[in-house]
Tab-separated table of C-alpha atoms and ligand atoms in Angstrom:
chain	number	residue	atom	x	y	z
A	1	MET	CA	-45.532	-68.189	6.306
A	2	ILE	CA	-41.848	-68.730	5.488
A	3	VAL	CA	-41.504	-67.598	1.877
A	4	LYS	CA	-38.895	-69.125	-0.422
A	5	PRO	CA	-38.259	-68.329	-4.082
A	6	LYS	CA	-39.901	-70.694	-6.577
A	7	ILE	CA	-38.300	-69.957	-9.917
A	8	ARG	CA	-39.925	-71.341	-13.070
A	9	GLY	CA	-38.006	-70.315	-16.160
A	10	PHE	CA	-38.004	-66.517	-16.363
A	11	ILE	CA	-40.393	-65.991	-13.513
A	12	CYS	CA	-40.500	-66.462	-9.791
A	13	THR	CA	-43.959	-67.533	-8.667
A	14	THR	CA	-43.484	-66.322	-5.088
A	15	ALA	CA	-42.557	-62.905	-3.727
A	16	HIS	CA	-41.330	-61.824	-0.312
A	17	PRO	CA	-43.259	-58.946	1.309
A	18	ASP	CA	-40.466	-57.874	3.686
A	19	GLY	CA	-37.840	-58.103	0.960
A	20	CYS	CA	-39.930	-56.032	-1.468
A	21	ARG	CA	-40.484	-53.465	1.281
A	22	GLU	CA	-36.766	-53.207	2.057
A	23	ILE	CA	-35.881	-52.825	-1.614
A	24	VAL	CA	-38.494	-50.092	-2.110
A	25	LYS	CA	-37.169	-48.400	1.030
A	26	SER	CA	-33.610	-48.450	-0.272
A	27	GLN	CA	-34.779	-46.950	-3.593
A	28	ILE	CA	-36.594	-44.211	-1.686
A	29	ASP	CA	-33.479	-43.536	0.409
A	30	TYR	CA	-31.375	-43.316	-2.726
A	31	VAL	CA	-33.634	-40.662	-4.267
A	32	LYS	CA	-33.920	-38.737	-0.986
A	33	GLY	CA	-30.124	-38.710	-0.734
A	34	LYS	CA	-29.822	-37.118	-4.164
A	35	GLY	CA	-31.771	-34.014	-3.168
A	36	LYS	CA	-34.725	-32.132	-4.570
A	37	ILE	CA	-35.602	-31.918	-8.252
A	38	ASN	CA	-37.613	-29.036	-9.615
A	39	GLY	CA	-39.975	-31.347	-11.466
A	40	PRO	CA	-43.614	-32.306	-11.901
A	41	LYS	CA	-46.095	-32.157	-9.036
A	42	LYS	CA	-48.929	-34.465	-10.146
A	43	VAL	CA	-47.765	-37.599	-11.881
A	44	LEU	CA	-49.567	-40.571	-13.403
A	45	VAL	CA	-47.414	-43.692	-13.779
A	46	ILE	CA	-48.870	-46.448	-15.965
A	47	GLY	CA	-47.068	-49.719	-15.118
A	48	ALA	CA	-45.951	-48.471	-11.712
A	49	SER	CA	-45.278	-51.628	-9.740
A	50	MET	CA	-41.954	-52.972	-11.024
A	51	GLY	CA	-38.773	-52.025	-12.839
A	52	TYR	CA	-38.571	-48.670	-14.573
A	53	GLY	CA	-42.152	-47.661	-13.747
A	54	LEU	CA	-41.706	-48.170	-10.012
A	55	ALA	CA	-38.381	-46.309	-10.110
A	56	SER	CA	-40.098	-43.476	-12.008
A	57	ARG	CA	-42.831	-43.261	-9.368
A	58	ILE	CA	-40.277	-43.173	-6.545
A	59	SER	CA	-38.194	-40.530	-8.344
A	60	ALA	CA	-41.266	-38.357	-8.963
A	61	ALA	CA	-42.520	-38.671	-5.389
A	62	TYR	CA	-39.272	-38.391	-3.477
A	63	GLY	CA	-37.249	-36.287	-5.925
A	64	CYS	CA	-39.956	-33.847	-6.965
A	65	GLY	CA	-42.380	-34.158	-4.031
A	66	ALA	CA	-45.057	-35.174	-6.530
A	67	ALA	CA	-48.462	-36.648	-5.828
A	68	THR	CA	-48.555	-39.936	-7.723
A	69	ILE	CA	-51.262	-42.177	-9.088
A	70	GLY	CA	-49.967	-45.575	-10.170
A	71	VAL	CA	-51.718	-48.007	-12.484
A	72	ILE	CA	-50.686	-51.583	-11.758
A	73	PHE	CA	-51.831	-55.074	-12.722
A	74	ASP	CA	-51.031	-57.191	-9.711
A	75	LYS	CA	-52.344	-59.970	-7.516
A	76	GLN	CA	-53.113	-59.843	-3.835
A	77	GLY	CA	-51.812	-62.614	-1.543
A	78	SER	CA	-54.249	-65.085	-0.064
A	79	GLY	CA	-54.146	-68.433	1.706
A	80	SER	CA	-50.752	-69.925	0.986
A	81	LYS	CA	-50.214	-67.918	-2.199
A	82	THR	CA	-48.061	-64.838	-1.949
A	83	ALA	CA	-49.041	-61.634	-3.698
A	84	SER	CA	-47.129	-60.626	-6.818
A	85	ALA	CA	-43.941	-58.636	-6.214
A	86	GLY	CA	-45.562	-55.572	-7.783
A	87	TRP	CA	-48.353	-55.753	-5.204
A	88	TYR	CA	-45.885	-55.785	-2.296
A	89	ASN	CA	-43.795	-53.024	-3.912
A	90	THR	CA	-46.874	-50.849	-4.257
A	91	ALA	CA	-48.054	-51.580	-0.709
A	92	ALA	CA	-44.619	-50.552	0.586
A	93	PHE	CA	-44.419	-47.470	-1.623
A	94	GLU	CA	-47.814	-46.197	-0.507
A	95	LYS	CA	-47.050	-46.917	3.139
A	96	TYR	CA	-43.830	-44.868	3.053
A	97	ALA	CA	-45.325	-42.127	0.892
A	98	HIS	CA	-48.265	-41.695	3.271
A	99	GLU	CA	-45.979	-41.647	6.309
A	100	ASP	CA	-43.989	-38.934	4.554
A	101	GLY	CA	-47.071	-36.871	3.766
A	102	LEU	CA	-47.126	-37.592	0.036
A	103	TYR	CA	-50.330	-38.236	-1.900
A	104	ALA	CA	-50.190	-41.737	-3.452
A	105	LYS	CA	-53.077	-43.784	-4.790
A	106	THR	CA	-53.198	-46.844	-6.988
A	107	ILE	CA	-55.562	-48.368	-9.529
A	108	ASN	CA	-55.195	-52.122	-9.997
A	109	GLY	CA	-56.358	-53.532	-13.326
A	110	ASP	CA	-55.573	-53.886	-17.018
A	111	ALA	CA	-54.145	-50.571	-18.188
A	112	PHE	CA	-55.011	-51.460	-21.786
A	113	SER	CA	-58.720	-51.462	-20.978
A	114	ARG	CA	-61.120	-48.548	-21.334
A	115	GLU	CA	-62.550	-49.195	-17.838
A	116	ILE	CA	-59.199	-48.706	-16.127
A	117	LYS	CA	-58.531	-45.561	-18.157
A	118	ASP	CA	-61.919	-44.179	-17.104
A	119	GLU	CA	-61.392	-45.142	-13.465
A	120	THR	CA	-57.959	-43.505	-13.432
A	121	ILE	CA	-59.213	-40.325	-15.078
A	122	ALA	CA	-62.088	-40.102	-12.578
A	123	LEU	CA	-59.586	-40.381	-9.714
A	124	ILE	CA	-57.348	-37.704	-11.221
A	125	LYS	CA	-60.321	-35.361	-11.685
A	126	LYS	CA	-61.536	-35.961	-8.140
A	127	ASP	CA	-58.213	-35.733	-6.281
A	128	LEU	CA	-55.701	-33.852	-8.425
A	129	GLY	CA	-57.702	-32.036	-11.077
A	130	LYS	CA	-55.000	-32.495	-13.714
A	131	VAL	CA	-51.632	-34.213	-14.067
A	132	ASP	CA	-48.462	-32.560	-15.330
A	133	MET	CA	-46.571	-35.747	-16.161
A	134	ILE	CA	-47.575	-39.159	-17.483
A	135	VAL	CA	-45.075	-42.011	-17.435
A	136	TYR	CA	-45.968	-44.941	-19.682
A	137	SER	CA	-43.952	-47.983	-18.572
A	138	LEU	CA	-45.930	-51.058	-19.542
A	139	ALA	CA	-44.134	-54.249	-20.470
A	140	ALA	CA	-46.751	-56.841	-21.254
A	141	PRO	CA	-46.922	-60.123	-23.122
A	142	ARG	CA	-50.427	-59.440	-24.458
A	143	ARG	CA	-53.108	-56.850	-24.911
A	144	THR	CA	-56.846	-57.159	-25.292
A	145	THR	CA	-58.185	-54.300	-27.409
A	146	SER	CA	-61.638	-52.773	-26.941
A	147	ASP	CA	-63.171	-55.047	-29.603
A	148	GLY	CA	-62.082	-58.077	-27.567
A	149	THR	CA	-59.181	-59.139	-29.809
A	150	VAL	CA	-56.183	-60.534	-27.928
A	151	TYR	CA	-52.766	-59.680	-29.387
A	152	SER	CA	-49.651	-61.513	-28.159
A	153	SER	CA	-46.167	-60.094	-28.570
A	154	VAL	CA	-43.234	-62.239	-29.684
A	155	LEU	CA	-39.469	-61.861	-29.302
A	156	LYS	CA	-38.227	-62.870	-32.727
A	157	THR	CA	-36.150	-61.472	-35.571
A	158	THR	CA	-37.700	-59.777	-38.579
A	159	GLY	CA	-35.125	-60.987	-41.105
A	160	GLY	CA	-33.973	-64.572	-41.305
A	161	GLU	CA	-32.952	-66.871	-38.499
A	162	PHE	CA	-30.320	-65.492	-36.142
A	163	THR	CA	-27.895	-67.621	-34.168
A	164	ASN	CA	-25.776	-66.337	-31.301
A	165	LYS	CA	-24.678	-67.119	-27.774
A	166	THR	CA	-27.091	-67.276	-24.896
A	167	ILE	CA	-26.938	-68.294	-21.262
A	168	ASP	CA	-29.009	-70.559	-19.079
A	169	VAL	CA	-29.089	-68.287	-16.055
A	170	LYS	CA	-29.910	-71.202	-13.750
A	171	THR	CA	-27.035	-73.480	-14.716
A	172	GLY	CA	-24.576	-70.918	-16.085
A	173	GLU	CA	-24.251	-72.854	-19.323
A	174	VAL	CA	-23.417	-70.798	-22.397
A	175	SER	CA	-24.744	-72.276	-25.615
A	176	GLU	CA	-25.980	-71.201	-29.017
A	177	VAL	CA	-29.568	-70.305	-29.677
A	178	THR	CA	-31.285	-69.837	-33.006
A	179	ILE	CA	-34.089	-67.325	-33.099
A	180	PRO	CA	-36.677	-67.734	-35.826
A	181	PRO	CA	-38.109	-64.821	-37.800
A	182	ALA	CA	-41.533	-63.502	-36.854
A	183	THR	CA	-44.386	-63.667	-39.330
A	184	GLU	CA	-45.990	-60.411	-40.484
A	185	GLN	CA	-48.957	-61.245	-38.260
A	186	GLU	CA	-46.663	-61.710	-35.230
A	187	ILE	CA	-44.924	-58.410	-35.918
A	188	PHE	CA	-48.289	-56.681	-36.219
A	189	ALA	CA	-49.399	-58.173	-32.893
A	190	THR	CA	-46.133	-57.179	-31.166
A	191	VAL	CA	-46.591	-53.601	-32.352
A	192	LYS	CA	-50.172	-53.666	-31.026
A	193	VAL	CA	-48.934	-54.724	-27.584
A	194	MET	CA	-45.657	-52.841	-27.186
A	195	GLY	CA	-46.023	-50.007	-29.719
A	196	GLY	CA	-47.519	-46.600	-29.071
A	197	GLU	CA	-51.217	-47.113	-29.822
A	198	ASP	CA	-52.311	-47.572	-26.225
A	199	TRP	CA	-50.018	-44.750	-25.028
A	200	LYS	CA	-51.732	-42.385	-27.441
A	201	GLU	CA	-55.146	-43.619	-26.319
A	202	TRP	CA	-54.229	-42.779	-22.731
A	203	ILE	CA	-53.023	-39.280	-23.534
A	204	GLY	CA	-56.003	-38.657	-25.813
A	205	ALA	CA	-58.432	-39.805	-23.127
A	206	LEU	CA	-56.760	-37.691	-20.445
A	207	LYS	CA	-56.784	-34.650	-22.714
A	208	ALA	CA	-60.426	-35.171	-23.715
A	209	ALA	CA	-61.349	-35.261	-20.034
A	210	ASP	CA	-59.370	-32.041	-19.428
A	211	ALA	CA	-57.124	-33.913	-16.997
A	212	VAL	CA	-53.761	-32.714	-18.335
A	213	GLU	CA	-51.990	-29.479	-17.412
A	214	ASP	CA	-50.765	-27.309	-20.249
A	215	GLY	CA	-47.051	-27.922	-20.716
A	216	ALA	CA	-47.272	-31.512	-19.441
A	217	ILE	CA	-44.666	-34.082	-20.388
A	218	THR	CA	-45.271	-37.724	-21.166
A	219	VAL	CA	-42.485	-40.272	-21.432
A	220	ALA	CA	-42.373	-43.911	-22.563
A	221	TYR	CA	-39.367	-46.218	-22.483
A	222	SER	CA	-37.363	-47.917	-25.173
A	223	TYR	CA	-34.129	-49.760	-25.801
A	224	ILE	CA	-31.627	-49.751	-28.666
A	225	GLY	CA	-28.447	-51.545	-27.541
A	226	PRO	CA	-25.296	-52.556	-29.402
A	227	GLU	CA	-25.115	-54.340	-32.742
A	228	LEU	CA	-24.792	-57.780	-31.219
A	229	THR	CA	-28.340	-57.566	-29.869
A	230	HIS	CA	-29.829	-55.778	-32.902
A	231	PRO	CA	-31.238	-58.878	-34.659
A	232	ILE	CA	-33.217	-59.831	-31.536
A	233	TYR	CA	-33.981	-56.346	-30.244
A	234	LYS	CA	-33.637	-53.195	-32.364
A	235	ASP	CA	-34.230	-54.989	-35.666
A	236	GLY	CA	-36.460	-57.651	-34.152
A	237	SER	CA	-40.227	-57.738	-33.618
A	238	ILE	CA	-39.895	-55.778	-30.352
A	239	GLY	CA	-37.770	-53.175	-32.175
A	240	ARG	CA	-40.632	-52.664	-34.651
A	241	ALA	CA	-42.886	-51.939	-31.699
A	242	LYS	CA	-40.324	-49.523	-30.259
A	243	ALA	CA	-40.042	-47.739	-33.625
A	244	HIS	CA	-43.821	-47.339	-33.505
A	245	LEU	CA	-43.527	-45.989	-29.964
A	246	ALA	CA	-40.986	-43.369	-31.111
A	247	ALA	CA	-43.208	-42.359	-34.038
A	248	THR	CA	-46.147	-42.112	-31.629
A	249	ALA	CA	-44.210	-39.665	-29.433
A	250	LYS	CA	-43.986	-37.317	-32.411
A	251	GLU	CA	-47.669	-37.834	-33.209
A	252	ILE	CA	-48.764	-37.103	-29.640
A	253	THR	CA	-46.699	-33.924	-29.516
A	254	LYS	CA	-48.116	-32.804	-32.854
A	255	SER	CA	-51.746	-33.719	-32.387
A	256	ILE	CA	-52.418	-33.258	-28.660
A	257	SER	CA	-51.922	-29.637	-27.756
A	258	GLY	CA	-50.161	-28.777	-24.518
A	259	VAL	CA	-48.436	-32.159	-24.189
A	260	THR	CA	-44.893	-32.996	-25.251
A	261	ALA	CA	-44.108	-36.690	-25.609
A	262	TYR	CA	-40.661	-38.217	-25.271
A	263	VAL	CA	-39.172	-41.650	-25.575
A	264	SER	CA	-36.336	-42.339	-23.183
A	265	VAL	CA	-33.898	-45.005	-24.308
A	266	ASN	CA	-32.938	-46.743	-21.093
A	267	LYS	CA	-30.102	-49.017	-20.070
A	268	ALA	CA	-30.411	-52.815	-20.339
A	269	LEU	CA	-31.207	-54.085	-16.852
A	270	VAL	CA	-32.534	-57.195	-15.198
A	271	THR	CA	-36.302	-56.872	-14.970
A	272	GLN	CA	-39.084	-59.371	-15.263
A	273	SER	CA	-39.549	-58.530	-18.917
A	274	SER	CA	-35.902	-58.351	-20.048
A	275	SER	CA	-35.157	-61.764	-18.563
A	276	ALA	CA	-37.489	-63.350	-21.107
A	277	ILE	CA	-35.510	-62.131	-24.132
A	278	PRO	CA	-33.027	-64.669	-25.545
A	279	ILE	CA	-29.354	-63.525	-25.765
A	280	VAL	CA	-30.050	-60.398	-23.667
A	281	PRO	CA	-29.356	-61.980	-20.211
A	282	LEU	CA	-25.833	-62.945	-21.336
A	283	TYR	CA	-25.295	-59.450	-22.701
A	284	ILE	CA	-26.558	-57.941	-19.430
A	285	SER	CA	-24.253	-60.193	-17.362
A	286	ILE	CA	-21.265	-58.991	-19.385
A	287	LEU	CA	-22.470	-55.393	-19.273
A	288	TYR	CA	-22.809	-55.556	-15.472
A	289	LYS	CA	-19.243	-56.801	-15.055
A	290	THR	CA	-17.922	-54.154	-17.440
A	291	MET	CA	-19.863	-51.195	-16.055
A	292	LYS	CA	-19.305	-52.182	-12.415
A	293	GLY	CA	-15.581	-52.464	-13.186
A	294	MET	CA	-15.617	-48.951	-14.658
A	295	ASN	CA	-17.724	-47.561	-11.810
A	296	LEU	CA	-20.532	-46.728	-14.248
A	297	HIS	CA	-23.164	-49.247	-13.205
A	298	GLU	CA	-26.703	-48.046	-12.558
A	299	GLY	CA	-29.922	-49.866	-11.668
A	300	CYS	CA	-33.491	-48.723	-12.430
A	301	ILE	CA	-33.562	-46.211	-9.598
A	302	GLU	CA	-30.241	-44.567	-10.513
A	303	GLN	CA	-31.379	-44.379	-14.146
A	304	MET	CA	-34.739	-42.815	-13.347
A	305	GLN	CA	-33.437	-40.387	-10.724
A	306	ARG	CA	-30.847	-39.172	-13.263
A	307	MET	CA	-33.498	-38.966	-15.992
A	308	PHE	CA	-35.687	-36.710	-13.852
A	309	ALA	CA	-32.855	-34.626	-12.414
A	310	GLU	CA	-30.672	-34.166	-15.466
A	311	LYS	CA	-32.461	-35.062	-18.683
A	312	LEU	CA	-36.102	-34.039	-18.219
A	313	TYR	CA	-36.178	-31.455	-15.431
A	314	GLY	CA	-32.618	-30.157	-15.233
A	315	GLY	CA	-33.538	-26.983	-17.130
A	316	SER	CA	-34.306	-27.841	-20.728
A	317	VAL	CA	-35.074	-31.390	-21.878
A	318	GLU	CA	-31.915	-33.051	-23.169
A	319	THR	CA	-32.363	-35.216	-26.267
A	320	ASP	CA	-30.260	-36.526	-29.146
A	321	ASP	CA	-30.702	-35.400	-32.765
A	322	GLU	CA	-33.713	-37.662	-33.165
A	323	GLY	CA	-35.452	-36.262	-30.114
A	324	LEU	CA	-34.717	-39.311	-27.935
A	325	VAL	CA	-33.707	-39.006	-24.297
A	326	ARG	CA	-30.569	-41.122	-23.944
A	327	MET	CA	-30.366	-42.817	-20.579
A	328	ASP	CA	-28.260	-45.464	-22.331
A	329	ASP	CA	-25.528	-42.848	-22.744
A	330	TRP	CA	-23.123	-44.641	-20.396
A	331	GLU	CA	-23.996	-48.140	-21.633
A	332	MET	CA	-23.319	-47.075	-25.215
A	333	ARG	CA	-20.009	-45.318	-24.510
A	334	PRO	CA	-17.449	-46.665	-26.990
A	335	ASP	CA	-15.045	-47.689	-24.202
A	336	VAL	CA	-17.825	-49.704	-22.520
A	337	GLN	CA	-18.961	-51.354	-25.737
A	338	GLU	CA	-15.403	-52.240	-26.809
A	339	LYS	CA	-14.946	-54.164	-23.577
A	340	VAL	CA	-18.357	-55.826	-23.858
A	341	SER	CA	-17.716	-56.874	-27.418
A	342	ALA	CA	-14.279	-58.336	-26.574
A	343	ALA	CA	-15.825	-60.272	-23.670
A	344	TRP	CA	-18.697	-61.480	-25.868
A	345	ASN	CA	-16.232	-63.012	-28.317
A	346	GLN	CA	-14.327	-64.849	-25.566
A	347	ILE	CA	-17.080	-65.968	-23.212
A	348	GLY	CA	-18.108	-69.602	-22.730
A	349	SER	CA	-19.349	-71.807	-19.889
A	350	GLU	CA	-15.752	-72.471	-18.798
A	351	ASN	CA	-14.668	-68.841	-18.290
A	352	LEU	CA	-17.973	-67.224	-17.285
A	353	ALA	CA	-16.684	-65.508	-14.157
A	354	ASP	CA	-13.810	-63.873	-16.058
A	355	TYR	CA	-16.131	-62.021	-18.390
A	356	SER	CA	-19.546	-61.725	-16.779
A	357	ASP	CA	-21.268	-60.950	-13.528
A	358	LEU	CA	-23.756	-63.791	-13.506
A	359	ASP	CA	-23.929	-63.634	-9.701
A	360	GLY	CA	-24.930	-59.980	-9.949
A	361	TYR	CA	-27.518	-60.877	-12.583
A	362	ARG	CA	-28.973	-63.643	-10.399
A	363	ARG	CA	-29.043	-61.403	-7.352
A	364	ASP	CA	-30.888	-58.667	-9.258
A	365	PHE	CA	-33.321	-61.269	-10.559
A	366	ASN	CA	-34.011	-62.561	-7.046
A	367	MET	CA	-34.392	-59.005	-5.799
A	368	LEU	CA	-37.159	-58.370	-8.344
A	369	PHE	CA	-39.228	-60.688	-6.168
A	370	GLY	CA	-37.971	-59.450	-2.813
A	371	PHE	CA	-35.312	-62.106	-2.252
A	372	ASP	CA	-31.610	-61.537	-1.479
A	373	ALA	CA	-32.325	-58.158	0.131
A	374	GLU	CA	-30.022	-57.092	2.916
A	375	GLY	CA	-31.338	-57.077	6.461
A	376	VAL	CA	-34.280	-59.415	5.816
A	377	ASP	CA	-34.645	-62.631	7.802
A	378	TYR	CA	-35.786	-65.100	5.175
A	379	GLU	CA	-36.195	-67.865	7.741
A	380	ALA	CA	-38.735	-65.840	9.712
A	381	ASP	CA	-42.472	-66.236	9.532
A	382	THR	CA	-44.040	-63.367	7.626
A	383	ASP	CA	-47.560	-62.207	6.874
A	384	ILE	CA	-48.162	-62.552	3.149
A	385	GLU	CA	-51.526	-60.765	3.209
A	386	VAL	CA	-50.339	-57.183	2.952
A	387	GLY	CA	-52.811	-54.502	1.913
A	388	ILE	CA	-52.244	-51.522	-0.357
A	389	ASP	CA	-53.528	-48.505	1.639
A	390	SER	CA	-55.551	-46.919	-1.150
A	391	LEU	CA	-57.116	-50.214	-2.245
A	392	THR	CA	-58.410	-51.243	1.163
B	1	LIG	P1	-41.204	-54.712	-15.766
B	1	LIG	O1	-41.673	-56.064	-16.165
B	1	LIG	O2	-40.278	-54.590	-14.619
B	1	LIG	O3	-42.427	-53.738	-15.483
B	1	LIG	C1	-43.556	-53.677	-16.288
B	1	LIG	C2	-44.700	-53.100	-15.506
B	1	LIG	O4	-45.877	-53.087	-16.327
B	1	LIG	C3	-45.057	-53.931	-14.267
B	1	LIG	O5	-45.312	-53.057	-13.196
B	1	LIG	C4	-46.311	-54.666	-14.715
B	1	LIG	O6	-47.158	-55.020	-13.635
B	1	LIG	C5	-46.956	-53.601	-15.581
B	1	LIG	N1	-47.985	-54.127	-16.470
B	1	LIG	C6	-47.863	-55.104	-17.401
B	1	LIG	N2	-49.026	-55.290	-18.033
B	1	LIG	C7	-49.913	-54.422	-17.490
B	1	LIG	C8	-51.275	-54.128	-17.732
B	1	LIG	N3	-51.973	-54.767	-18.671
B	1	LIG	N4	-51.869	-53.161	-16.975
B	1	LIG	C9	-51.179	-52.494	-16.016
B	1	LIG	N5	-49.872	-52.724	-15.752
B	1	LIG	C10	-49.246	-53.675	-16.485
B	1	LIG	O7	-40.567	-54.107	-17.089
B	1	LIG	P2	-39.508	-52.942	-17.360
B	1	LIG	O8	-38.271	-53.605	-17.839
B	1	LIG	O9	-39.450	-51.963	-16.262
B	1	LIG	O10	-40.195	-52.295	-18.645
B	1	LIG	C11	-40.836	-51.049	-18.657
B	1	LIG	C12	-40.529	-50.368	-19.979
B	1	LIG	O11	-39.117	-50.117	-20.041
B	1	LIG	C13	-40.869	-51.218	-21.205
B	1	LIG	O12	-41.353	-50.375	-22.217
B	1	LIG	C14	-39.516	-51.781	-21.602
B	1	LIG	O13	-39.449	-52.131	-22.955
B	1	LIG	C15	-38.633	-50.583	-21.276
B	1	LIG	N6	-37.191	-50.857	-21.168
B	1	LIG	C16	-36.718	-51.895	-20.424
B	1	LIG	C17	-35.343	-52.127	-20.384
B	1	LIG	C18	-34.773	-53.282	-19.591
B	1	LIG	O14	-33.629	-53.653	-19.834
B	1	LIG	N7	-35.477	-53.828	-18.654
B	1	LIG	C19	-34.449	-51.287	-21.069
B	1	LIG	C20	-34.962	-50.223	-21.789
B	1	LIG	C21	-36.339	-50.010	-21.840
């Protein structure tokens, strides 16, 4: 089949197997080129197929030589329907890892469910005995809890309405958007989905099954960002969930012996989940232009390789005063934020290219689904039914 992107709003409903493979390969090459990290050896990555989770898995495997088990929630290709990008990414990752003699297996299903936790723990016990690192990198719109209740997260403020600039990534039009406040019920549901409850359940279940090495580290990801995004992010419904996540890290460390939990505050980047947040895509476009201009730009793989090499396993774990790992250290540099803020005040549809890197944003978005990768013939017929080694 000849696969073309079909973009519907914030999502592309097709994915390109060869493109995904090339992008995974280039992430692997990047980590290999950075040299060995004295890090974990048996790593569980929950949410391993895209974005920060995939980059974490690649960094663990190729930086630290770790055996990895990834939990994903992806769809296989069949008939004329391509698989999800995460499926192709995982197929490619496993293929390369196995060629390179690395253990890599994958569990495909809802990470929030008890069944998938049990299945994953059984695999760890059978193949690895215990894990010494657990990465929790889920970004999900909803969660079904064990009693069958479905909670849906929202991206709203928690104060009053908030109006600011936003961009239509497709047309490049800058306009104003007004974000309504979330109800208490919506905030509660967002915390259920994106807060720390499920993370703690995972670590508790692993510990109860004696599947965690003493001295293990677990890390989950968060975002803070500059003041201009605070009403929609840090002080918004998602920010409440992230505050819960940070509190959960402390709880896990205190209540589950032998495990230290960290939250890493990562850089704002184009991923499937960040593209759905109003205002943020315009901020990211400006940030890209600014950080690329200052030679400070990083993508998911650069962020995660640096997190493993320098912040988590560079000797002692490096955190700020609140115990947070700060991978947003370059994004939040005052000289970066001064430029971003000046650009934010000036930007409009008419001068977009002067202040933002919308092309870079669009390219990164397309690349999430395997499009726009270098060296891939997008006019060529390709087999969309690609298997993941460990699932076949
Ligand atoms: P992403 O959409 O690229 O990846 C999310 C992953 O979670 C995917 O692999 C997806 O398949 C998986 N997933 C979703 N629901 C699942 C389920 N029920 N079971 C199993 N897997 C499931 O998102 P991302 O941006 O990499 O986000 C990962 C984490 O990083 C989130 O906590 C997010 O808030 C955080 N973060 C993101 C940014 C950013 O700018 N993108 C910045 C800082 C922190």
